[in-house]
Amino acid sequence: MTNHGTGDEPKLHGVVAEYTTPDGLLEACNKARAAGYRRMDAYTPYPIEEIADAIGFEKTRVPLLTLCGGILGGLSGYMLQYWVNVSAYPLNIGGRPLHSWPSFIIITFEMTILFAGITAVVGMLTLNGLPQPYHPIFNHPRFASASRDRFFLCIEAADVKFDVADTTRFLQATSAVDVAEVAD
Amino acid sequence: MEHAPETKSSETMERLLPGQSPVLLPGHTLETITDKIVSIVLRRPVTLGWVGGFAFFFGLLNLMLLAMAWLFIRGTGIWGINVPVGWGFAIVNFVWWVGIGHAGTLISAILLLVKQGWRNSINRFAEAMTLFAVACAGVFPLIHTGRPWLAYWLFPYPNTMGVWPQFRSPLLWDVFAVSTYATISALFWFVGLLPDLATFRDAATNPVAKRIYGLLAMGWRGSARHWKRYESAYVLLAGLAAPLVLSVHTVVSFDFAISIIPGWHTTVFPPYFVAGAIYSGFAMVLVLAIPIRHFYGVQDMMTMRHLDNAAKVMLGTGLIVAYGYSMEAFYAYYSGSLYEWFVLKNRMMGPLAWSYWCLIIFNVLIPQVLWIRKVRLYPPALFCTSVVILFGMWLERFVIVVTSLHRDFLPSSWGMYVATKWDYMTYLGTLGLFFCAMFLFIRLMPMITIFEMRLLVPQSKLSEEAAHD
Amino acid sequence: MSSTTYPASYRFAAPASTMSRSTRWLVIGVIAAVASIAGALTSPQMFYRGYLIGYMLVLGFSLGAMALLMLGHMTGGNWWMIGRRVLEAAVGNLPLLTLLWIPLWIGRHALYSWMDPAFVNSHPSVLAKAGYLNDHFWTIRAVIYFALWNLWGMALRRGSRQQDDNAAPAVWQRLKVWSAPGLLVYALTLTLAVTDWVMSLDATWFSTIFGMFFIISQLLSVMALMIVVLCSLREYEPYDRILGPEQLHDYGKLMLAFTMVWAYFSFSQWLIIWAGNLPEEITWYLDRITGGWQRVALGLVILQFALPFLLLLSKELKRDARKLMPLALLVLLMRYIDLYWIVAPNPFPGSDAAAHHLTYHWTYFAAPLALVSIWLGAFFRYFGSRPVLVVTEPMLPRLWEKSHGH
């Protein structure tokens, strides 16, 4: 399904275009999507919600995971306290009932937050595939400025519509200041 | 005209007064923001002032280690605590430090949720401050147990003794609240750091530094998909941290209020403790921010607006705290209860009355100078007021802990509390721990959130046409 | 893409329907008032209690609005700019509320057991505070509260009228100057007022968080009211343009935050008193969690907290007026139920026993209905008489340009 030249050339990750403004990048993303490209990624020095939408990534599963984590944390927090204080190790403390639900609310709340928070972070990292020791985009010689002031669009070789020459021409027609091939 | 609305965060709805400075002084671009913050750590040589300051606080830290070593040898008898005052400096300091640790999450989470753009330059070091303050706080209950190596008994885990913790005790709630808070604060801090660590990785020239920042950045590359999940997780964490931060000092207040000691058992404690925590937290933020912006020349990013706003938050929370004091006093009368009334009289006229009146002066009277705009805009005055508030908040906890305990229901069991030199050494020592950690942090990590500061630059915004295509 | 600013002559007149709404509510109010007067003559103790429930509810609308208005003057925000005139119209009802307080004064002996010297002398803890809790001082304090509330209400409304014609920063700066101390005055007077009027219904009971609990309750009521009013006007100009999902989202978030703080204060008070289990405190809760009242308490937990909380977590719901508005109505209803649960179970003067069994007298419905309707009638009259946005507000053009309707 891929289309990356003959066997002796180095494998290609994709063609990368560099932009100086978020507007330029957004326009290019929209055009690329309109032109039928699907396997692409944009790189920006700060979050721009519209860019993710433009490359066709609209919904994250992080909130759902976090909700599940929170529910799990709350339930296990309450059940642990109930089991410990009612059946495993019942103690009479100042005549209060063994099942002192008002006392159990606090830790239930804390456990909800703890589990939800950890799930949010671990979920975000896992879905993002981080930590990731190697990624081909770093082969781009000017990619360090993606964490400073530049915006990049990479159309990946894995795209069905990808063709080195065509894609390069396509990206050059946008407001890119530089278009380069990046090895895999 | 250079103060056009576009030079400030587009998300905040603010009306600038003539002469009021914006959140980010004009003239910055994406490049200059990045380079300036990066250069503080990666380009700037270590100065003598930094070494001197670090050495001083490192000395204090060693004082704490000394006091702790002696404590482990002799036991908590070396402190001033005894019946009836079983909670002395250790708990006072614990509450004080936890309180200070509230501002970081408040700034990061709550101000993010209410879209206050001015948080962006102070949130990072405030979060670091939170972590270090919580670490300092954690020291006290740990060593107060007398056998800190058995502290893990506090957690519910299956053991051969068949013993489980008792979940009806507020002290156990505290274990969960503070450890959850420490965990979530650390996560929040780390998640916030991730993109900036990538910036550091890309900007570092020293190969060792590049390798270390690279490892910590975990391969962050600023992909739009990553950013989307990242933003989602960050806002969720903020939403979780906001009620969490309120719950932590609430639980600390329960340590007192759940008992029936007059002076402790009062329903206003939760909100009043939370307000006090924010009050002292912002005071500590200013105590750190004012020298930092001076010595590191970041007045263009931490502008007078930040100082002004932080001062206003202090004034507001200070008034809530004052409201709490008046409620305690008024309802001591209104309750018609002999013991409630006695606690108030003892605080105001008993042997420890000096602590109560100093508290009123430091925490209620002096901070009223913050009503004056000139004071809020004059950093040295603001710095001094903040120090006074920090001291006042320490006294507040002293008054609550000691005066309530030393004379309770039975006159035959009354006593006095005097702190020993070991108490003072441990307290000063945690100040050393805190400032040592802050000194290291400033030299090793981006103390201002780079990627969020980029959002304050007009150049970072999509134009209207592009956004609606 | 539209970036046209509104013309300078634009006056943002209130929708014509506000006047007919006002009339409708006033008619309901008069009918309910007539019924209530019948109740006052036949069962005065019940009537005054019902009246107090309704009075605390509408007082909460006006005073809570004043607090939110002052908060907005200091912090700004789109939610405040859009809803400002709703808040100001609610504050405009303060003189009316001053008049409506008179029936409480007339009925004070039917409401408060400590007005009876025999009761005071037989209760040492009440005798200890007789210097504070006595008929004359109670009346004098009320006069002071109303004087202060009306003073601030007047200053805020006058400044707002000036701002309509005068864009000078000095005008809105003066409003800021009134607002900061105003919040302080509000917190202190409200705390004392609810101590006088609500807490002292059970003369021996006290709780130091009570004032703060009422502050958040009032903010919650007025936020819900503002959402209902604005959502009901969303088809009219200029709301059809500026009240987009983005803005509704902010209102939803604020209602969520206030709901959480309401629960936080309620739970804190309950947990501390439950754990202490002291006879002078726990009795107040025992009156409210036994004899059928526990069903009301459970209803509050579920309908005032759990359900709104869970629903408001959803982003879609907060952005959809058709879903947000019914929820805000539920919150308003629960505000009434909460006040009923706080006021109604107290001991009646002349008998030491509390209203041990769940009681719901018809005047508990008629009197609040009369008060709420009259309040709404006056509110819409005031609201309709002013432009619904402050044209000279410096941040308004930006909101206008950024909004594209819904």
Tab-separated table of C-alpha atoms in Angstrom, chain A residues 59 67 96-97 100-103 105-106, chain C residues 267 270-271 274-277 313 315-316:
chain	number	residue	atom	x	y	z
A	59	LYS	CA	-12.032	13.224	19.650
A	67	LEU	CA	-14.049	9.122	34.251
A	96	ARG	CA	-19.996	5.365	66.451
A	97	PRO	CA	-21.510	2.822	64.101
A	100	SER	CA	-19.811	5.393	59.692
A	101	TRP	CA	-20.561	6.631	56.206
A	102	PRO	CA	-19.963	10.336	56.931
A	103	SER	CA	-16.393	9.468	57.940
A	105	ILE	CA	-16.707	10.241	52.371
A	106	ILE	CA	-13.362	12.020	52.633
C	267	PHE	CA	-21.277	18.402	54.302
C	270	TRP	CA	-22.888	17.993	59.019
C	271	LEU	CA	-19.655	16.015	59.423
C	274	TRP	CA	-22.112	14.551	63.578
C	275	ALA	CA	-18.593	13.620	64.706
C	276	GLY	CA	-18.690	15.903	67.750
C	277	ASN	CA	-22.157	14.635	68.681
C	313	LEU	CA	-20.105	17.693	34.321
C	315	LYS	CA	-19.950	19.866	28.387
C	316	GLU	CA	-22.819	19.408	25.944
